[in-house]
PDB file of C-alpha atoms and ligand atoms in Angstrom:
ATOM      1  CA  MET C   1      81.253  89.506  98.429  1.00 88.00           C
ATOM      2  CA  PHE C   2      82.554  90.580 101.834  1.00 94.00           C
ATOM      3  CA  GLN C   3      85.510  92.873 102.065  1.00 96.00           C
ATOM      4  CA  ILE C   4      87.641  93.430 105.127  1.00 97.00           C
ATOM      5  CA  ALA C   5      90.239  96.192 104.887  1.00 98.00           C
ATOM      6  CA  LEU C   6      93.188  96.025 107.252  1.00 98.00           C
ATOM      7  CA  ASP C   7      95.499  99.026 107.194  1.00 96.00           C
ATOM      8  CA  GLY C   8      98.209 100.368 109.433  1.00 94.00           C
ATOM      9  CA  PRO C   9     101.899 101.155 109.670  1.00 90.00           C
ATOM     10  CA  SER C  10     104.740  98.662 109.088  1.00 85.00           C
ATOM     11  CA  GLY C  11     105.510  96.242 111.840  1.00 87.00           C
ATOM     12  CA  ALA C  12     102.144  96.360 113.631  1.00 92.00           C
ATOM     13  CA  GLY C  13     101.472  92.706 112.770  1.00 92.00           C
ATOM     14  CA  LYS C  14      98.975  93.182 109.918  1.00 94.00           C
ATOM     15  CA  SER C  15     100.055  90.192 107.855  1.00 92.00           C
ATOM     16  CA  THR C  16      99.977  87.741 110.774  1.00 92.00           C
ATOM     17  CA  LEU C  17      96.540  88.995 111.774  1.00 96.00           C
ATOM     18  CA  ALA C  18      95.218  88.970 108.193  1.00 96.00           C
ATOM     19  CA  LYS C  19      96.481  85.426 107.564  1.00 93.00           C
ATOM     20  CA  ASN C  20      94.896  84.131 110.769  1.00 94.00           C
ATOM     21  CA  LEU C  21      91.580  85.851 110.084  1.00 96.00           C
ATOM     22  CA  ALA C  22      91.503  84.656 106.471  1.00 94.00           C
ATOM     23  CA  SER C  23      92.109  81.074 107.485  1.00 93.00           C
ATOM     24  CA  TYR C  24      89.452  81.254 110.230  1.00 95.00           C
ATOM     25  CA  LEU C  25      86.833  82.988 108.063  1.00 94.00           C
ATOM     26  CA  GLN C  26      87.775  81.100 104.866  1.00 92.00           C
ATOM     27  CA  TYR C  27      88.407  84.388 103.059  1.00 93.00           C
ATOM     28  CA  VAL C  28      91.136  85.069 100.541  1.00 92.00           C
ATOM     29  CA  TYR C  29      94.051  86.942 102.115  1.00 93.00           C
ATOM     30  CA  VAL C  30      95.490  89.588  99.812  1.00 94.00           C
ATOM     31  CA  ASP C  31      98.912  90.878 100.826  1.00 94.00           C
ATOM     32  CA  THR C  32      99.069  94.069  98.758  1.00 95.00           C
ATOM     33  CA  GLY C  33     102.611  94.849  99.909  1.00 94.00           C
ATOM     34  CA  ALA C  34     103.743  91.853  97.819  1.00 95.00           C
ATOM     35  CA  LEU C  35     102.508  93.643  94.673  1.00 96.00           C
ATOM     36  CA  TYR C  36     104.625  96.732  95.441  1.00 96.00           C
ATOM     37  CA  ARG C  37     107.545  94.458  96.301  1.00 96.00           C
ATOM     38  CA  SER C  38     107.239  92.655  92.947  1.00 98.00           C
ATOM     39  CA  ILE C  39     107.343  95.958  91.088  1.00 98.00           C
ATOM     40  CA  GLY C  40     110.381  96.826  93.226  1.00 98.00           C
ATOM     41  CA  LEU C  41     112.051  93.594  92.126  1.00 98.00           C
ATOM     42  CA  PHE C  42     111.287  94.286  88.452  1.00 98.00           C
ATOM     43  CA  VAL C  43     112.758  97.791  88.734  1.00 98.00           C
ATOM     44  CA  ARG C  44     115.846  96.401  90.505  1.00 98.00           C
ATOM     45  CA  ARG C  45     116.391  93.816  87.778  1.00 98.00           C
ATOM     46  CA  LYS C  46     116.175  96.528  85.108  1.00 98.00           C
ATOM     47  CA  ASP C  47     118.722  98.564  87.070  1.00 98.00           C
ATOM     48  CA  VAL C  48     116.384 101.548  87.141  1.00 98.00           C
ATOM     49  CA  ASP C  49     116.410 104.170  89.916  1.00 98.00           C
ATOM     50  CA  PRO C  50     113.329 103.366  92.074  1.00 96.00           C
ATOM     51  CA  SER C  51     112.998 107.047  93.043  1.00 95.00           C
ATOM     52  CA  ASP C  52     112.715 108.222  89.416  1.00 97.00           C
ATOM     53  CA  PRO C  53     108.958 108.472  88.674  1.00 97.00           C
ATOM     54  CA  GLU C  54     109.338 108.781  84.873  1.00 98.00           C
ATOM     55  CA  ALA C  55     111.788 105.887  84.550  1.00 98.00           C
ATOM     56  CA  VAL C  56     109.675 103.622  86.768  1.00 98.00           C
ATOM     57  CA  ALA C  57     106.433 104.599  85.005  1.00 98.00           C
ATOM     58  CA  ALA C  58     108.040 103.739  81.644  1.00 98.00           C
ATOM     59  CA  LEU C  59     108.553 100.144  82.834  1.00 98.00           C
ATOM     60  CA  LEU C  60     104.951  99.572  83.937  1.00 97.00           C
ATOM     61  CA  PRO C  61     103.591  98.453  80.526  1.00 97.00           C
ATOM     62  CA  GLU C  62     106.063  95.539  80.638  1.00 97.00           C
ATOM     63  CA  ILE C  63     104.841  94.361  84.048  1.00 97.00           C
ATOM     64  CA  ARG C  64     102.183  91.661  84.394  1.00 95.00           C
ATOM     65  CA  LEU C  65     101.183  90.657  87.914  1.00 95.00           C
ATOM     66  CA  GLU C  66      98.912  87.830  89.027  1.00 92.00           C
ATOM     67  CA  LEU C  67      98.100  86.425  92.436  1.00 90.00           C
ATOM     68  CA  THR C  68      97.608  82.684  92.863  1.00 91.00           C
ATOM     69  CA  TYR C  69      96.942  80.610  95.974  1.00 88.00           C
ATOM     70  CA  GLN C  70      98.618  77.330  96.889  1.00 86.00           C
ATOM     71  CA  ASP C  71      97.608  75.630 100.147  1.00 81.00           C
ATOM     72  CA  GLY C  72      96.111  78.925 101.280  1.00 76.00           C
ATOM     73  CA  ALA C  73      99.349  80.857 100.772  1.00 84.00           C
ATOM     74  CA  GLN C  74      99.478  83.750  98.330  1.00 89.00           C
ATOM     75  CA  HIS C  75     101.999  83.572  95.500  1.00 93.00           C
ATOM     76  CA  VAL C  76     102.813  86.486  93.189  1.00 95.00           C
ATOM     77  CA  LEU C  77     103.547  85.823  89.558  1.00 96.00           C
ATOM     78  CA  LEU C  78     105.616  88.527  87.886  1.00 97.00           C
ATOM     79  CA  CYS C  79     105.311  88.053  84.112  1.00 97.00           C
ATOM     80  CA  GLY C  80     104.572  84.397  84.838  1.00 96.00           C
ATOM     81  CA  GLU C  81     107.487  83.827  87.250  1.00 97.00           C
ATOM     82  CA  ASP C  82     106.708  83.001  90.893  1.00 97.00           C
ATOM     83  CA  VAL C  83     108.741  85.661  92.731  1.00 97.00           C
ATOM     84  CA  SER C  84     107.216  85.117  96.198  1.00 95.00           C
ATOM     85  CA  GLY C  85     110.516  83.898  97.629  1.00 93.00           C
ATOM     86  CA  LEU C  86     112.547  86.786  96.185  1.00 95.00           C
ATOM     87  CA  ILE C  87     110.671  89.842  97.442  1.00 95.00           C
ATOM     88  CA  ARG C  88     111.335  89.715 101.186  1.00 89.00           C
ATOM     89  CA  THR C  89     114.943  90.912 101.213  1.00 87.00           C
ATOM     90  CA  PRO C  90     115.901  94.253 102.825  1.00 82.00           C
ATOM     91  CA  GLU C  91     117.008  95.528  99.405  1.00 90.00           C
ATOM     92  CA  ILE C  92     113.623  94.816  97.838  1.00 92.00           C
ATOM     93  CA  SER C  93     111.868  96.333 100.890  1.00 87.00           C
ATOM     94  CA  MET C  94     113.713  99.544 100.104  1.00 87.00           C
ATOM     95  CA  TYR C  95     112.789  99.336  96.393  1.00 94.00           C
ATOM     96  CA  ALA C  96     109.138  98.627  97.312  1.00 93.00           C
ATOM     97  CA  SER C  97     109.046 101.582  99.655  1.00 89.00           C
ATOM     98  CA  LYS C  98     110.407 103.900  96.948  1.00 91.00           C
ATOM     99  CA  VAL C  99     108.219 102.699  94.059  1.00 95.00           C
ATOM    100  CA  SER C 100     105.110 102.748  96.274  1.00 93.00           C
ATOM    101  CA  ALA C 101     105.506 106.534  96.585  1.00 91.00           C
ATOM    102  CA  ILE C 102     105.091 106.942  92.796  1.00 94.00           C
ATOM    103  CA  PRO C 103     101.484 107.812  91.814  1.00 94.00           C
ATOM    104  CA  ALA C 104     101.696 105.913  88.478  1.00 96.00           C
ATOM    105  CA  VAL C 105     102.612 102.731  90.369  1.00 97.00           C
ATOM    106  CA  ARG C 106      99.654 103.124  92.726  1.00 95.00           C
ATOM    107  CA  ALA C 107      97.314 103.749  89.783  1.00 95.00           C
ATOM    108  CA  PHE C 108      98.724 100.679  87.996  1.00 96.00           C
ATOM    109  CA  LEU C 109      97.963  98.433  90.993  1.00 96.00           C
ATOM    110  CA  LEU C 110      94.506  99.844  91.683  1.00 95.00           C
ATOM    111  CA  SER C 111      92.607  97.661  89.195  1.00 90.00           C
ATOM    112  CA  THR C 112      94.532  94.481  90.130  1.00 90.00           C
ATOM    113  CA  GLN C 113      93.497  94.954  93.750  1.00 94.00           C
ATOM    114  CA  LYS C 114      89.884  95.922  93.014  1.00 93.00           C
ATOM    115  CA  GLU C 115      89.380  92.956  90.653  1.00 91.00           C
ATOM    116  CA  ILE C 116      90.454  90.428  93.277  1.00 89.00           C
ATOM    117  CA  ALA C 117      88.031  91.928  95.787  1.00 92.00           C
ATOM    118  CA  GLU C 118      85.156  91.748  93.299  1.00 92.00           C
ATOM    119  CA  LYS C 119      85.576  88.010  92.768  1.00 90.00           C
ATOM    120  CA  ASN C 120      86.322  86.778  96.316  1.00 91.00           C
ATOM    121  CA  ASN C 121      85.531  87.387  99.959  1.00 93.00           C
ATOM    122  CA  VAL C 122      88.746  89.117 100.925  1.00 95.00           C
ATOM    123  CA  ILE C 123      90.752  90.387 103.791  1.00 96.00           C
ATOM    124  CA  MET C 124      93.207  92.776 102.238  1.00 96.00           C
ATOM    125  CA  ASP C 125      96.091  94.339 104.123  1.00 95.00           C
ATOM    126  CA  GLY C 126      98.009  97.412 103.115  1.00 94.00           C
ATOM    127  CA  ARG C 127      98.137 101.159 103.649  1.00 92.00           C
ATOM    128  CA  ASP C 128      95.281 102.573 101.565  1.00 94.00           C
ATOM    129  CA  ILE C 129      92.810  99.692 101.407  1.00 96.00           C
ATOM    130  CA  GLY C 130      90.065 101.343 103.467  1.00 96.00           C
ATOM    131  CA  THR C 131      90.612 104.780 101.950  1.00 95.00           C
ATOM    132  CA  VAL C 132      91.368 104.174  98.248  1.00 95.00           C
ATOM    133  CA  ILE C 133      91.145 100.546  97.153  1.00 96.00           C
ATOM    134  CA  LEU C 134      87.979  99.392  98.969  1.00 96.00           C
ATOM    135  CA  PRO C 135      86.322 102.560 100.294  1.00 96.00           C
ATOM    136  CA  ASN C 136      83.056 100.601 100.726  1.00 96.00           C
ATOM    137  CA  ALA C 137      84.596  97.645 102.579  1.00 97.00           C
ATOM    138  CA  ASP C 138      82.215  95.941 105.021  1.00 97.00           C
ATOM    139  CA  VAL C 139      84.737  96.176 107.840  1.00 97.00           C
ATOM    140  CA  LYS C 140      87.769  98.445 108.180  1.00 98.00           C
ATOM    141  CA  ILE C 141      90.361  97.881 110.843  1.00 98.00           C
ATOM    142  CA  PHE C 142      93.319 100.188 111.413  1.00 97.00           C
ATOM    143  CA  LEU C 143      95.958  98.286 113.338  1.00 97.00           C
ATOM    144  CA  VAL C 144      98.430 100.373 115.298  1.00 95.00           C
ATOM    145  CA  CYS C 145     101.161  99.676 117.764  1.00 95.00           C
ATOM    146  CA  SER C 146     103.526 101.926 119.679  1.00 94.00           C
ATOM    147  CA  PRO C 147     107.019 102.291 118.151  1.00 92.00           C
ATOM    148  CA  GLU C 148     108.449 100.909 121.414  1.00 94.00           C
ATOM    149  CA  ALA C 149     106.362  97.720 121.258  1.00 95.00           C
ATOM    150  CA  LYS C 150     107.134  97.243 117.541  1.00 93.00           C
ATOM    151  CA  ALA C 151     110.829  97.779 118.195  1.00 93.00           C
ATOM    152  CA  ARG C 152     110.764  95.289 121.107  1.00 94.00           C
ATOM    153  CA  ARG C 153     109.225  92.591 118.882  1.00 91.00           C
ATOM    154  CA  ARG C 154     111.498  93.333 115.934  1.00 89.00           C
ATOM    155  CA  TYR C 155     114.570  93.401 118.171  1.00 93.00           C
ATOM    156  CA  ALA C 156     113.657  89.992 119.613  1.00 92.00           C
ATOM    157  CA  GLU C 157     113.275  88.587 116.067  1.00 88.00           C
ATOM    158  CA  LEU C 158     116.648  89.973 114.997  1.00 88.00           C
ATOM    159  CA  VAL C 159     118.427  88.639 118.090  1.00 91.00           C
ATOM    160  CA  GLU C 160     116.901  85.234 117.405  1.00 90.00           C
ATOM    161  CA  LYS C 161     118.242  85.380 113.831  1.00 86.00           C
ATOM    162  CA  GLY C 162     121.678  86.242 115.224  1.00 90.00           C
ATOM    163  CA  VAL C 163     121.701  89.787 113.839  1.00 85.00           C
ATOM    164  CA  GLU C 164     123.886  92.170 115.864  1.00 90.00           C
ATOM    165  CA  THR C 165     121.957  95.303 116.718  1.00 90.00           C
ATOM    166  CA  THR C 166     120.646  97.268 119.679  1.00 94.00           C
ATOM    167  CA  TYR C 167     117.121  98.026 120.789  1.00 95.00           C
ATOM    168  CA  GLU C 168     117.843 101.769 120.405  1.00 95.00           C
ATOM    169  CA  GLU C 169     118.935 101.267 116.786  1.00 93.00           C
ATOM    170  CA  VAL C 170     115.829  99.254 115.945  1.00 92.00           C
ATOM    171  CA  LEU C 171     113.607 101.844 117.656  1.00 93.00           C
ATOM    172  CA  ALA C 172     115.193 104.735 115.746  1.00 93.00           C
ATOM    173  CA  ALA C 173     114.677 102.895 112.413  1.00 88.00           C
ATOM    174  CA  MET C 174     111.058 102.150 113.330  1.00 87.00           C
ATOM    175  CA  ILE C 175     110.311 105.801 114.148  1.00 90.00           C
ATOM    176  CA  GLU C 176     111.947 106.947 110.902  1.00 86.00           C
ATOM    177  CA  ARG C 177     109.995 104.441 108.754  1.00 81.00           C
ATOM    178  CA  ASP C 178     106.678 105.466 110.373  1.00 85.00           C
ATOM    179  CA  ARG C 179     107.522 109.114 109.741  1.00 85.00           C
ATOM    180  CA  ALA C 180     108.358 108.480 106.065  1.00 80.00           C
ATOM    181  CA  ASP C 181     105.181 106.412 105.509  1.00 79.00           C
ATOM    182  CA  SER C 182     102.864 108.960 107.075  1.00 82.00           C
ATOM    183  CA  THR C 183     104.365 112.041 105.427  1.00 83.00           C
ATOM    184  CA  ARG C 184     105.009 110.880 101.844  1.00 81.00           C
ATOM    185  CA  ALA C 185     103.198 112.913  99.180  1.00 81.00           C
ATOM    186  CA  ALA C 186     101.541 109.984  97.363  1.00 81.00           C
ATOM    187  CA  ALA C 187      99.102 108.023  99.511  1.00 78.00           C
ATOM    188  CA  PRO C 188     100.403 108.834 102.977  1.00 81.00           C
ATOM    189  CA  LEU C 189      99.098 106.428 105.589  1.00 86.00           C
ATOM    190  CA  ILE C 190      95.726 107.808 106.746  1.00 88.00           C
ATOM    191  CA  LYS C 191      93.076 106.079 108.817  1.00 94.00           C
ATOM    192  CA  ALA C 192      89.690 105.916 107.043  1.00 96.00           C
ATOM    193  CA  ALA C 193      87.005 107.917 108.866  1.00 96.00           C
ATOM    194  CA  ASP C 194      84.924 104.756 109.365  1.00 96.00           C
ATOM    195  CA  ALA C 195      87.825 102.460 110.341  1.00 97.00           C
ATOM    196  CA  ILE C 196      88.001 101.012 113.825  1.00 97.00           C
ATOM    197  CA  GLU C 197      91.384 101.471 115.435  1.00 97.00           C
ATOM    198  CA  LEU C 198      92.901  98.490 117.181  1.00 97.00           C
ATOM    199  CA  ASN C 199      96.015  99.191 119.250  1.00 97.00           C
ATOM    200  CA  ASN C 200      97.863  95.958 119.973  1.00 97.00           C
ATOM    201  CA  SER C 201     100.901  97.411 121.802  1.00 96.00           C
ATOM    202  CA  GLU C 202     100.048  95.408 124.912  1.00 95.00           C
ATOM    203  CA  MET C 203      98.550  92.370 123.153  1.00 96.00           C
ATOM    204  CA  GLU C 204      99.848  88.941 122.238  1.00 93.00           C
ATOM    205  CA  PRO C 205      99.018  87.802 118.659  1.00 93.00           C
ATOM    206  CA  GLU C 206      96.119  85.635 119.858  1.00 95.00           C
ATOM    207  CA  GLU C 207      94.630  88.586 121.765  1.00 97.00           C
ATOM    208  CA  THR C 208      94.919  90.766 118.660  1.00 97.00           C
ATOM    209  CA  PHE C 209      93.145  88.027 116.683  1.00 98.00           C
ATOM    210  CA  ALA C 210      90.308  87.791 119.236  1.00 98.00           C
ATOM    211  CA  ALA C 211      89.875  91.573 119.349  1.00 98.00           C
ATOM    212  CA  ALA C 212      89.797  91.837 115.528  1.00 98.00           C
ATOM    213  CA  LEU C 213      87.311  88.975 115.262  1.00 97.00           C
ATOM    214  CA  ASN C 214      85.028  90.780 117.723  1.00 97.00           C
ATOM    215  CA  ILE C 215      85.142  93.926 115.600  1.00 97.00           C
ATOM    216  CA  ILE C 216      84.322  91.904 112.472  1.00 97.00           C
ATOM    217  CA  LYS C 217      81.454  89.991 114.116  1.00 95.00           C
ATOM    218  CA  GLU C 218      79.937  93.208 115.432  1.00 94.00           C
ATOM    219  CA  ARG C 219      80.130  94.879 112.039  1.00 90.00           C
ATOM    220  CA  LEU C 220      78.770  91.910 110.108  1.00 85.00           C
ATOM    221  CA  SER C 221      75.933  91.098 112.501  1.00 84.00           C
TER     222      SER C 221
HETATM  223  O1   DC J 301     103.619  95.670 103.822  1.00 87.43           O
HETATM  224  P1   DC J 301     104.978  95.548 103.134  1.00 87.43           P
HETATM  225  O2   DC J 301     106.161  95.849 104.015  1.00 87.43           O
HETATM  226  O3   DC J 301     105.140  94.250 102.389  1.00 87.43           O
HETATM  227  O4   DC J 301     104.933  96.696 102.037  1.00 87.43           O
HETATM  228  C1   DC J 301     106.021  96.944 101.173  1.00 87.43           C
HETATM  229  C2   DC J 301     106.033  98.422 100.815  1.00 87.43           C
HETATM  230  O5   DC J 301     104.909  98.782 100.018  1.00 87.43           O
HETATM  231  C3   DC J 301     106.024  99.346 102.021  1.00 87.43           C
HETATM  232  O6   DC J 301     107.044 100.315 101.859  1.00 87.43           O
HETATM  233  C4   DC J 301     104.681 100.034 101.999  1.00 87.43           C
HETATM  234  C5   DC J 301     104.205  99.875 100.594  1.00 87.43           C
HETATM  235  N1   DC J 301     102.769  99.590 100.510  1.00 87.43           N
HETATM  236  C6   DC J 301     101.941 100.607 100.133  1.00 87.43           C
HETATM  237  O7   DC J 301     102.389 101.724  99.909  1.00 87.43           O
HETATM  238  N2   DC J 301     100.594 100.371  99.997  1.00 87.43           N
HETATM  239  C7   DC J 301     100.081  99.155 100.243  1.00 87.43           C
HETATM  240  N3   DC J 301      98.773  98.932 100.097  1.00 87.43           N
HETATM  241  C8   DC J 301     100.947  98.111 100.665  1.00 87.43           C
HETATM  242  C9   DC J 301     102.285  98.363 100.782  1.00 87.43           C
END
């Protein structure tokens, strides 16, 4: 089985890149953020504080997560319920971010992620895929982007959705989220020693795709 690990901070375009590569290479795309989001949703529904490690850990035995694929798109089943459409809200993003800092949650998701990669050729995106989940991945890419470029893209998306905000506000939020992700005690975002860094600040999505494909072809040849 071939394993491609794609890590990097929020907003660098990992999921778009991973989806495109998976469809081109006919690999299974595993969006690991969706697993943390589903735990976030479960915790929210139980009205438990997502920052309380003991309370969250106590819920884990009740949680059953499965990934299924329909028309190439990943769906997450939380105790049998397809929650894919419910985990993308800003509230659940916040819950996911908090529960993902709890070591028991990361340990709980470790085997789920490893098992998928044992059975399929995968491209897995996340924060600790190349360092913790698949340390022996065939290819590791660390996708980065300047906060300014991420904020520009995000701002354009928000304006298109009709959200009232300013570029400065979006930039400040982006810088704060990157800081929190790279300094948290459990699994801070770290580039694997053997990962290849791809900076797409000045790239369009199709250029990012071409650059990543080159890295993969070189590594696999
Ligand atoms: O990639 P995303 O925004 O869907 O991730 C949701 C949250 O989960 C985000 O706060 C980072 C965290 N996460 C993580 O800690 N480790 C992963 N492998 C994937 C996501």
